Structure formats: C-alpha cells, structure tokens
Amino acid sequence: MDKFMNETDRTALLRDVYGHLQDDESRRIYAARSLYSLSDDKSFMDGMVADMSISKELRRWVQGKSNLVLFGAGTWGNAITYYFRDIRWDYVADNNRAGQELNGYRVSKVSGISDIRECHIVLAVLFKYKEIEAQLIGLGIPREKILVLGRMVEERQYFDLPELTLADDEVFVDCGGFNGDTSLQFYKLAKGTGGATFSLCVRAECSACRGMPANALRHTKLHRNTERNMGLQHYAEIC
C-alpha cells in the first residue's frame, strides 16, 4: 500500500503492527490503546476495561452489596473510580493517602471508618495485598467480605483465557523471569502433565547469577522458585 499523505516512520510502524495482527479483537485493543497513548483520552479505554474478566468479576461481586469500601487510592484505585463511575463507593481508604482527593472521593484511613466490620471491601492493591488483607482481617473483617484484586491478577494474569489450554507436553518460557512468580503459576497449572518451564532473567545489567547480585532479594526468590521449589531451569547465562 502507498504511503498516506504526511505519514511518518512512526505512523507507518503503527500501521505495520496493526496489519500483522491476526484477529479483530487484537486489532480493536491495539487501536484503542494507541489512540489513548496519543491523546491521553481515557474514553478510548472504556470498552477495553469493561471487557476484562477482572472488571466483570468486580461488578458481579459488588452487585447488591452495601457499605462498599475501595481500599487503595493508587493506580488501581484511580482507574476503578474513573472507569466504574456507576459504582458508588461509601468510602475510599488508603494507609498512606488519607486526606487526598481521588476522582471526587475523599480518601480516609481504614481505622477512621466507624462501621468497618459491616463493610464490603475491594482491595485494589497489587504488590502488598497479602499484608493489607491481614490488616483488614485483624480489624475483625470476615475474609468473605474482602475481594482481593491483586490475588486475582496474580493467579490469572496469563493463564485465564478460555482459548489457552495446556497440552500434556506444554513448554512455557518466561522471558524476563523477575522473581519466578509466573513460572510458579504455570508449574501449578501444568503439574503432572509433563510440561517444562524455563524461567529466564534477561536484564542486561544483571550480575546476580555470576555471584555479584544486582538485586539479591529478587534473584534469591527467582532461584528459590525456579530451582529448589520446582526443580525448573533458570538460565543464568542470559543475564
């Protein structure tokens, strides 16, 4: 196809990527995400966010419930209060952002919510959700009244598509293994099928596997997850 008028190398690259996508759903997502990146107009993301499985589960969980608390006023809390404008939160809480405003909500500390034990809480935190879940349970909130989005994402991030079925001899390569958590998910799903998992660290500056740890804690966990716990292969020479 001839170039359009005023087309630059960057727009040609966008069009080339779009042309290589193999299905309508991928093309729709790519177009919406590109338009959002170009314009910073969140409306381009509305349909994509609504179609996510975690979004649908969130809506099902809050339906018919009262005393709703959104715990987490960071990136996820910002997105949820923006994209789910039809959900009315009685409180938005955060351990570190009390007193701030978030899309029309005043952020509180959870300790300042007098009827907290009667509330239903959506925990919108990714990395420290276990500690915060324990904090909430320690306040007397039943576990069944807490929806932990971080756990849902951690458990389903790559392997929840209905089209993704694991063969008996499945091989999964985790390029950029971080701390091995995704390989651990695959291992649990494929255990007993004879599948193989390879967890690769591809950080160019990484020297952890050569005895000079760049991030000892992270790489210790990577080794523990992929070698001792699972007996999987960690290719140090990739670093």
PDB file of C-alpha atoms in Angstrom:
ATOM      1  CA  MET A   1       0.000   0.000   0.000  1.00  0.00           C
ATOM      2  CA  ASP A   2       1.263   3.503  -0.855  1.00  0.00           C
ATOM      3  CA  LYS A   3       2.028   5.840   1.995  1.00  0.00           C
ATOM      4  CA  PHE A   4      -0.687   8.222   3.098  1.00  0.00           C
ATOM      5  CA  MET A   5      -0.065  11.955   2.881  1.00  0.00           C
ATOM      6  CA  ASN A   6       2.139  13.236   5.751  1.00  0.00           C
ATOM      7  CA  GLU A   7       2.754   9.728   7.035  1.00  0.00           C
ATOM      8  CA  THR A   8       5.867   9.481   9.198  1.00  0.00           C
ATOM      9  CA  ASP A   9       8.013   6.486  10.008  1.00  0.00           C
ATOM     10  CA  ARG A  10       6.276   6.205  13.385  1.00  0.00           C
ATOM     11  CA  THR A  11       2.777   6.166  11.949  1.00  0.00           C
ATOM     12  CA  ALA A  12       3.937   3.698   9.316  1.00  0.00           C
ATOM     13  CA  LEU A  13       5.229   1.467  12.116  1.00  0.00           C
ATOM     14  CA  LEU A  14       1.869   1.648  13.915  1.00  0.00           C
ATOM     15  CA  ARG A  15       0.096   0.695  10.697  1.00  0.00           C
ATOM     16  CA  ASP A  16       2.558  -2.124  10.034  1.00  0.00           C
ATOM     17  CA  VAL A  17       1.987  -3.614  13.516  1.00  0.00           C
ATOM     18  CA  TYR A  18      -1.772  -3.272  13.100  1.00  0.00           C
ATOM     19  CA  GLY A  19      -1.599  -5.063   9.767  1.00  0.00           C
ATOM     20  CA  HIS A  20       0.207  -8.031  11.296  1.00  0.00           C
ATOM     21  CA  LEU A  21      -2.400  -8.638  13.986  1.00  0.00           C
ATOM     22  CA  GLN A  22      -4.330 -11.804  13.247  1.00  0.00           C
ATOM     23  CA  ASP A  23      -7.793 -11.212  14.713  1.00  0.00           C
ATOM     24  CA  ASP A  24     -10.366  -8.453  15.113  1.00  0.00           C
ATOM     25  CA  GLU A  25     -10.140  -8.439  18.924  1.00  0.00           C
ATOM     26  CA  SER A  26      -6.380  -7.819  18.895  1.00  0.00           C
ATOM     27  CA  ARG A  27      -6.793  -5.071  16.313  1.00  0.00           C
ATOM     28  CA  ARG A  28      -9.527  -3.415  18.383  1.00  0.00           C
ATOM     29  CA  ILE A  29      -7.407  -3.465  21.528  1.00  0.00           C
ATOM     30  CA  TYR A  30      -4.319  -2.205  19.706  1.00  0.00           C
ATOM     31  CA  ALA A  31      -6.231   0.674  18.061  1.00  0.00           C
ATOM     32  CA  ALA A  32      -7.876   1.756  21.324  1.00  0.00           C
ATOM     33  CA  ARG A  33      -4.607   1.585  23.263  1.00  0.00           C
ATOM     34  CA  SER A  34      -2.759   3.547  20.561  1.00  0.00           C
ATOM     35  CA  LEU A  35      -5.415   6.282  20.466  1.00  0.00           C
ATOM     36  CA  TYR A  36      -5.300   6.537  24.255  1.00  0.00           C
ATOM     37  CA  SER A  37      -1.488   6.844  24.187  1.00  0.00           C
ATOM     38  CA  LEU A  38      -1.673   9.546  21.510  1.00  0.00           C
ATOM     39  CA  SER A  39      -4.485  11.598  23.040  1.00  0.00           C
ATOM     40  CA  ASP A  40      -4.484  10.735  26.773  1.00  0.00           C
ATOM     41  CA  ASP A  41      -8.267  10.462  26.355  1.00  0.00           C
ATOM     42  CA  LYS A  42      -9.396   7.710  28.714  1.00  0.00           C
ATOM     43  CA  SER A  43     -12.662   7.234  26.838  1.00  0.00           C
ATOM     44  CA  PHE A  44     -10.776   5.138  24.295  1.00  0.00           C
ATOM     45  CA  MET A  45     -10.127   2.621  27.085  1.00  0.00           C
ATOM     46  CA  ASP A  46     -13.731   2.347  28.345  1.00  0.00           C
ATOM     47  CA  GLY A  47     -14.703  -0.641  26.235  1.00  0.00           C
ATOM     48  CA  MET A  48     -11.422  -2.461  26.809  1.00  0.00           C
ATOM     49  CA  VAL A  49     -11.640  -2.071  30.584  1.00  0.00           C
ATOM     50  CA  ALA A  50     -15.289  -3.171  30.634  1.00  0.00           C
ATOM     51  CA  ASP A  51     -14.465  -6.362  28.728  1.00  0.00           C
ATOM     52  CA  MET A  52     -11.720  -7.505  31.109  1.00  0.00           C
ATOM     53  CA  SER A  53     -12.584 -10.577  33.141  1.00  0.00           C
ATOM     54  CA  ILE A  54     -11.449  -8.894  36.367  1.00  0.00           C
ATOM     55  CA  SER A  55     -13.806  -5.982  35.610  1.00  0.00           C
ATOM     56  CA  LYS A  56     -16.752  -8.306  35.135  1.00  0.00           C
ATOM     57  CA  GLU A  57     -15.963 -10.115  38.382  1.00  0.00           C
ATOM     58  CA  LEU A  58     -15.672  -6.822  40.236  1.00  0.00           C
ATOM     59  CA  ARG A  59     -19.111  -5.793  39.003  1.00  0.00           C
ATOM     60  CA  ARG A  60     -20.633  -9.157  39.976  1.00  0.00           C
ATOM     61  CA  TRP A  61     -19.099  -9.003  43.436  1.00  0.00           C
ATOM     62  CA  VAL A  62     -20.320  -5.500  44.336  1.00  0.00           C
ATOM     63  CA  GLN A  63     -23.807  -6.016  42.914  1.00  0.00           C
ATOM     64  CA  GLY A  64     -26.441  -5.748  45.644  1.00  0.00           C
ATOM     65  CA  LYS A  65     -23.888  -5.041  48.379  1.00  0.00           C
ATOM     66  CA  SER A  66     -23.984  -2.027  50.675  1.00  0.00           C
ATOM     67  CA  ASN A  67     -21.279  -0.254  52.668  1.00  0.00           C
ATOM     68  CA  LEU A  68     -18.746  -0.525  49.852  1.00  0.00           C
ATOM     69  CA  VAL A  69     -15.135   0.382  50.571  1.00  0.00           C
ATOM     70  CA  LEU A  70     -12.441   0.707  47.922  1.00  0.00           C
ATOM     71  CA  PHE A  71      -9.104   0.154  49.643  1.00  0.00           C
ATOM     72  CA  GLY A  72      -6.250   1.545  47.580  1.00  0.00           C
ATOM     73  CA  ALA A  73      -6.014   5.083  46.201  1.00  0.00           C
ATOM     74  CA  GLY A  74      -3.069   4.437  43.908  1.00  0.00           C
ATOM     75  CA  THR A  75      -3.050   3.456  40.234  1.00  0.00           C
ATOM     76  CA  TRP A  76      -5.789   0.827  40.557  1.00  0.00           C
ATOM     77  CA  GLY A  77      -7.961   2.973  42.795  1.00  0.00           C
ATOM     78  CA  ASN A  78      -7.667   5.842  40.350  1.00  0.00           C
ATOM     79  CA  ALA A  79      -8.640   3.601  37.429  1.00  0.00           C
ATOM     80  CA  ILE A  80     -11.555   1.958  39.268  1.00  0.00           C
ATOM     81  CA  THR A  81     -13.099   5.238  40.435  1.00  0.00           C
ATOM     82  CA  TYR A  82     -12.740   6.636  36.908  1.00  0.00           C
ATOM     83  CA  TYR A  83     -13.822   3.716  34.711  1.00  0.00           C
ATOM     84  CA  PHE A  84     -16.505   2.363  37.074  1.00  0.00           C
ATOM     85  CA  ARG A  85     -18.262   5.653  37.646  1.00  0.00           C
ATOM     86  CA  ASP A  86     -21.600   3.879  38.100  1.00  0.00           C
ATOM     87  CA  ILE A  87     -20.317   2.113  41.240  1.00  0.00           C
ATOM     88  CA  ARG A  88     -20.829   4.371  44.245  1.00  0.00           C
ATOM     89  CA  TRP A  89     -18.251   3.816  46.996  1.00  0.00           C
ATOM     90  CA  ASP A  90     -19.205   4.694  50.534  1.00  0.00           C
ATOM     91  CA  TYR A  91     -15.537   5.071  51.391  1.00  0.00           C
ATOM     92  CA  VAL A  92     -12.180   5.136  49.624  1.00  0.00           C
ATOM     93  CA  ALA A  93      -9.398   4.166  52.025  1.00  0.00           C
ATOM     94  CA  ASP A  94      -5.609   4.020  51.905  1.00  0.00           C
ATOM     95  CA  ASN A  95      -2.912   3.644  54.526  1.00  0.00           C
ATOM     96  CA  ASN A  96      -0.721   6.372  53.018  1.00  0.00           C
ATOM     97  CA  ARG A  97      -3.020   8.795  51.153  1.00  0.00           C
ATOM     98  CA  ALA A  98      -5.575   9.809  53.771  1.00  0.00           C
ATOM     99  CA  GLY A  99      -6.830  13.334  53.240  1.00  0.00           C
ATOM    100  CA  GLN A 100      -6.234  13.348  49.489  1.00  0.00           C
ATOM    101  CA  GLU A 101      -8.911  13.606  46.801  1.00  0.00           C
ATOM    102  CA  LEU A 102      -9.450  10.853  44.230  1.00  0.00           C
ATOM    103  CA  ASN A 103     -11.924  11.443  41.413  1.00  0.00           C
ATOM    104  CA  GLY A 104     -14.404  13.133  43.732  1.00  0.00           C
ATOM    105  CA  TYR A 105     -13.796  10.910  46.775  1.00  0.00           C
ATOM    106  CA  ARG A 106     -12.087  11.953  49.995  1.00  0.00           C
ATOM    107  CA  VAL A 107      -9.543   9.294  50.960  1.00  0.00           C
ATOM    108  CA  SER A 108      -9.738   8.028  54.536  1.00  0.00           C
ATOM    109  CA  LYS A 109      -7.697   5.784  56.754  1.00  0.00           C
ATOM    110  CA  VAL A 110      -9.444   2.469  57.277  1.00  0.00           C
ATOM    111  CA  SER A 111      -9.148   2.958  61.035  1.00  0.00           C
ATOM    112  CA  GLY A 112     -11.326   6.062  60.675  1.00  0.00           C
ATOM    113  CA  ILE A 113     -14.298   4.123  59.251  1.00  0.00           C
ATOM    114  CA  SER A 114     -16.519   3.501  62.262  1.00  0.00           C
ATOM    115  CA  ASP A 115     -18.621   0.711  60.740  1.00  0.00           C
ATOM    116  CA  ILE A 116     -15.721  -1.044  59.019  1.00  0.00           C
ATOM    117  CA  ARG A 117     -16.797  -4.525  60.168  1.00  0.00           C
ATOM    118  CA  GLU A 118     -20.078  -4.082  58.347  1.00  0.00           C
ATOM    119  CA  CYS A 119     -18.399  -3.065  55.104  1.00  0.00           C
ATOM    120  CA  HIS A 120     -17.623  -4.973  51.924  1.00  0.00           C
ATOM    121  CA  ILE A 121     -14.097  -4.142  50.814  1.00  0.00           C
ATOM    122  CA  VAL A 122     -12.495  -4.253  47.378  1.00  0.00           C
ATOM    123  CA  LEU A 123      -8.745  -4.408  47.941  1.00  0.00           C
ATOM    124  CA  ALA A 124      -7.231  -2.692  44.890  1.00  0.00           C
ATOM    125  CA  VAL A 125      -3.535  -3.199  45.589  1.00  0.00           C
ATOM    126  CA  LEU A 126      -1.116  -5.390  43.666  1.00  0.00           C
ATOM    127  CA  PHE A 127       2.183  -5.814  45.474  1.00  0.00           C
ATOM    128  CA  LYS A 128       1.269  -5.683  49.179  1.00  0.00           C
ATOM    129  CA  TYR A 129      -2.209  -7.135  49.135  1.00  0.00           C
ATOM    130  CA  LYS A 130      -1.353 -10.008  51.492  1.00  0.00           C
ATOM    131  CA  GLU A 131      -0.180  -7.635  54.232  1.00  0.00           C
ATOM    132  CA  ILE A 132      -3.209  -5.376  53.814  1.00  0.00           C
ATOM    133  CA  GLU A 133      -5.592  -8.327  53.727  1.00  0.00           C
ATOM    134  CA  ALA A 134      -4.093  -9.464  57.036  1.00  0.00           C
ATOM    135  CA  GLN A 135      -4.516  -5.923  58.388  1.00  0.00           C
ATOM    136  CA  LEU A 136      -8.207  -5.914  57.465  1.00  0.00           C
ATOM    137  CA  ILE A 137      -8.833  -9.370  58.913  1.00  0.00           C
ATOM    138  CA  GLY A 138      -7.074  -8.193  62.069  1.00  0.00           C
ATOM    139  CA  LEU A 139      -9.682  -5.437  62.332  1.00  0.00           C
ATOM    140  CA  GLY A 140     -12.376  -8.096  62.508  1.00  0.00           C
ATOM    141  CA  ILE A 141     -13.496  -8.037  58.887  1.00  0.00           C
ATOM    142  CA  PRO A 142     -14.502 -11.506  57.662  1.00  0.00           C
ATOM    143  CA  ARG A 143     -12.404 -12.797  54.781  1.00  0.00           C
ATOM    144  CA  GLU A 144     -15.509 -13.351  52.665  1.00  0.00           C
ATOM    145  CA  LYS A 145     -16.214  -9.610  52.783  1.00  0.00           C
ATOM    146  CA  ILE A 146     -12.920  -8.792  51.054  1.00  0.00           C
ATOM    147  CA  LEU A 147     -12.378  -9.024  47.297  1.00  0.00           C
ATOM    148  CA  VAL A 148      -8.612  -9.141  46.701  1.00  0.00           C
ATOM    149  CA  LEU A 149      -7.955  -7.935  43.157  1.00  0.00           C
ATOM    150  CA  GLY A 150      -4.190  -8.400  43.473  1.00  0.00           C
ATOM    151  CA  ARG A 151      -4.592 -12.122  44.069  1.00  0.00           C
ATOM    152  CA  MET A 152      -6.936 -12.424  41.104  1.00  0.00           C
ATOM    153  CA  VAL A 153      -4.426 -10.741  38.794  1.00  0.00           C
ATOM    154  CA  GLU A 154      -1.505 -12.714  40.171  1.00  0.00           C
ATOM    155  CA  GLU A 155      -3.298 -16.006  39.663  1.00  0.00           C
ATOM    156  CA  ARG A 156      -4.907 -15.238  36.299  1.00  0.00           C
ATOM    157  CA  GLN A 157      -2.680 -12.745  34.563  1.00  0.00           C
ATOM    158  CA  TYR A 158      -1.520 -15.035  31.776  1.00  0.00           C
ATOM    159  CA  PHE A 159      -3.400 -18.312  32.069  1.00  0.00           C
ATOM    160  CA  ASP A 160      -7.091 -17.413  32.402  1.00  0.00           C
ATOM    161  CA  LEU A 161      -8.026 -17.202  28.707  1.00  0.00           C
ATOM    162  CA  PRO A 162     -10.510 -19.920  27.736  1.00  0.00           C
ATOM    163  CA  GLU A 163      -8.587 -20.351  24.483  1.00  0.00           C
ATOM    164  CA  LEU A 164      -5.405 -21.143  26.404  1.00  0.00           C
ATOM    165  CA  THR A 165      -5.480 -24.837  27.190  1.00  0.00           C
ATOM    166  CA  LEU A 166      -2.349 -26.663  28.285  1.00  0.00           C
ATOM    167  CA  ALA A 167      -1.192 -29.689  26.342  1.00  0.00           C
ATOM    168  CA  ASP A 168       0.354 -32.676  28.103  1.00  0.00           C
ATOM    169  CA  ASP A 169       3.814 -31.676  26.859  1.00  0.00           C
ATOM    170  CA  GLU A 170       3.393 -27.897  27.145  1.00  0.00           C
ATOM    171  CA  VAL A 171       6.559 -25.770  27.241  1.00  0.00           C
ATOM    172  CA  PHE A 172       6.416 -22.282  28.782  1.00  0.00           C
ATOM    173  CA  VAL A 173       9.316 -19.822  28.517  1.00  0.00           C
ATOM    174  CA  ASP A 174       9.094 -16.912  30.960  1.00  0.00           C
ATOM    175  CA  CYS A 175      11.342 -14.306  29.328  1.00  0.00           C
ATOM    176  CA  GLY A 176      12.321 -11.795  31.980  1.00  0.00           C
ATOM    177  CA  GLY A 177      11.545 -14.075  34.913  1.00  0.00           C
ATOM    178  CA  PHE A 178      11.589 -11.269  37.539  1.00  0.00           C
ATOM    179  CA  ASN A 179      11.123 -13.343  40.722  1.00  0.00           C
ATOM    180  CA  GLY A 180       9.766 -16.530  39.124  1.00  0.00           C
ATOM    181  CA  ASP A 181       6.137 -15.986  40.177  1.00  0.00           C
ATOM    182  CA  THR A 182       4.679 -16.509  36.687  1.00  0.00           C
ATOM    183  CA  SER A 183       6.688 -19.704  36.230  1.00  0.00           C
ATOM    184  CA  LEU A 184       5.330 -20.870  39.564  1.00  0.00           C
ATOM    185  CA  GLN A 185       1.770 -20.240  38.340  1.00  0.00           C
ATOM    186  CA  PHE A 186       2.430 -22.283  35.213  1.00  0.00           C
ATOM    187  CA  TYR A 187       4.021 -25.048  37.239  1.00  0.00           C
ATOM    188  CA  LYS A 188       0.958 -25.335  39.467  1.00  0.00           C
ATOM    189  CA  LEU A 189      -1.357 -25.449  36.437  1.00  0.00           C
ATOM    190  CA  ALA A 190       0.741 -27.891  34.425  1.00  0.00           C
ATOM    191  CA  LYS A 191       1.899 -30.114  37.283  1.00  0.00           C
ATOM    192  CA  GLY A 192       1.547 -33.726  36.326  1.00  0.00           C
ATOM    193  CA  THR A 193       1.185 -33.054  32.584  1.00  0.00           C
ATOM    194  CA  GLY A 194       4.863 -33.476  31.815  1.00  0.00           C
ATOM    195  CA  GLY A 195       5.206 -29.814  30.787  1.00  0.00           C
ATOM    196  CA  ALA A 196       8.501 -27.975  31.036  1.00  0.00           C
ATOM    197  CA  THR A 197       9.111 -24.445  32.275  1.00  0.00           C
ATOM    198  CA  PHE A 198      12.110 -22.226  31.679  1.00  0.00           C
ATOM    199  CA  SER A 199      12.406 -19.017  33.702  1.00  0.00           C
ATOM    200  CA  LEU A 200      14.784 -16.560  32.095  1.00  0.00           C
ATOM    201  CA  CYS A 201      16.292 -13.387  33.515  1.00  0.00           C
ATOM    202  CA  VAL A 202      17.067 -11.006  30.662  1.00  0.00           C
ATOM    203  CA  ARG A 203      18.127  -7.828  32.447  1.00  0.00           C
ATOM    204  CA  ALA A 204      21.273  -6.670  30.696  1.00  0.00           C
ATOM    205  CA  GLU A 205      22.740  -5.199  33.877  1.00  0.00           C
ATOM    206  CA  CYS A 206      22.046  -8.284  35.975  1.00  0.00           C
ATOM    207  CA  SER A 207      25.056  -9.885  37.608  1.00  0.00           C
ATOM    208  CA  ALA A 208      23.161 -11.873  40.247  1.00  0.00           C
ATOM    209  CA  CYS A 209      23.817 -15.244  38.679  1.00  0.00           C
ATOM    210  CA  ARG A 210      27.514 -14.560  38.357  1.00  0.00           C
ATOM    211  CA  GLY A 211      27.901 -14.125  42.100  1.00  0.00           C
ATOM    212  CA  MET A 212      27.534 -10.323  42.208  1.00  0.00           C
ATOM    213  CA  PRO A 213      23.818  -9.757  42.951  1.00  0.00           C
ATOM    214  CA  ALA A 214      22.322  -6.624  41.446  1.00  0.00           C
ATOM    215  CA  ASN A 215      19.134  -7.268  43.408  1.00  0.00           C
ATOM    216  CA  ALA A 216      19.831 -10.097  45.818  1.00  0.00           C
ATOM    217  CA  LEU A 217      16.330 -10.377  47.277  1.00  0.00           C
ATOM    218  CA  ARG A 218      14.605 -10.639  43.913  1.00  0.00           C
ATOM    219  CA  HIS A 219      17.092 -13.103  42.474  1.00  0.00           C
ATOM    220  CA  THR A 220      17.143 -15.196  45.612  1.00  0.00           C
ATOM    221  CA  LYS A 221      13.394 -15.616  45.173  1.00  0.00           C
ATOM    222  CA  LEU A 222      13.851 -16.366  41.473  1.00  0.00           C
ATOM    223  CA  HIS A 223      16.315 -19.135  42.284  1.00  0.00           C
ATOM    224  CA  ARG A 224      14.164 -20.490  45.092  1.00  0.00           C
ATOM    225  CA  ASN A 225      11.020 -20.545  42.947  1.00  0.00           C
ATOM    226  CA  THR A 226      12.590 -21.984  39.838  1.00  0.00           C
ATOM    227  CA  GLU A 227      15.139 -24.384  41.245  1.00  0.00           C
ATOM    228  CA  ARG A 228      14.575 -25.653  44.774  1.00  0.00           C
ATOM    229  CA  ASN A 229      10.784 -25.412  44.912  1.00  0.00           C
ATOM    230  CA  MET A 230      10.049 -26.570  41.384  1.00  0.00           C
ATOM    231  CA  GLY A 231      13.221 -28.125  40.055  1.00  0.00           C
ATOM    232  CA  LEU A 232      12.916 -25.949  36.965  1.00  0.00           C
ATOM    233  CA  GLN A 233      15.665 -24.472  34.842  1.00  0.00           C
ATOM    234  CA  HIS A 234      16.987 -20.954  35.316  1.00  0.00           C
ATOM    235  CA  TYR A 235      19.331 -19.883  32.530  1.00  0.00           C
ATOM    236  CA  ALA A 236      21.896 -17.660  34.230  1.00  0.00           C
ATOM    237  CA  GLU A 237      23.865 -17.072  31.039  1.00  0.00           C
ATOM    238  CA  ILE A 238      21.001 -14.954  29.676  1.00  0.00           C
ATOM    239  CA  CYS A 239      21.848 -12.243  32.211  1.00  0.00           C
TER     240      CYS A 239
END
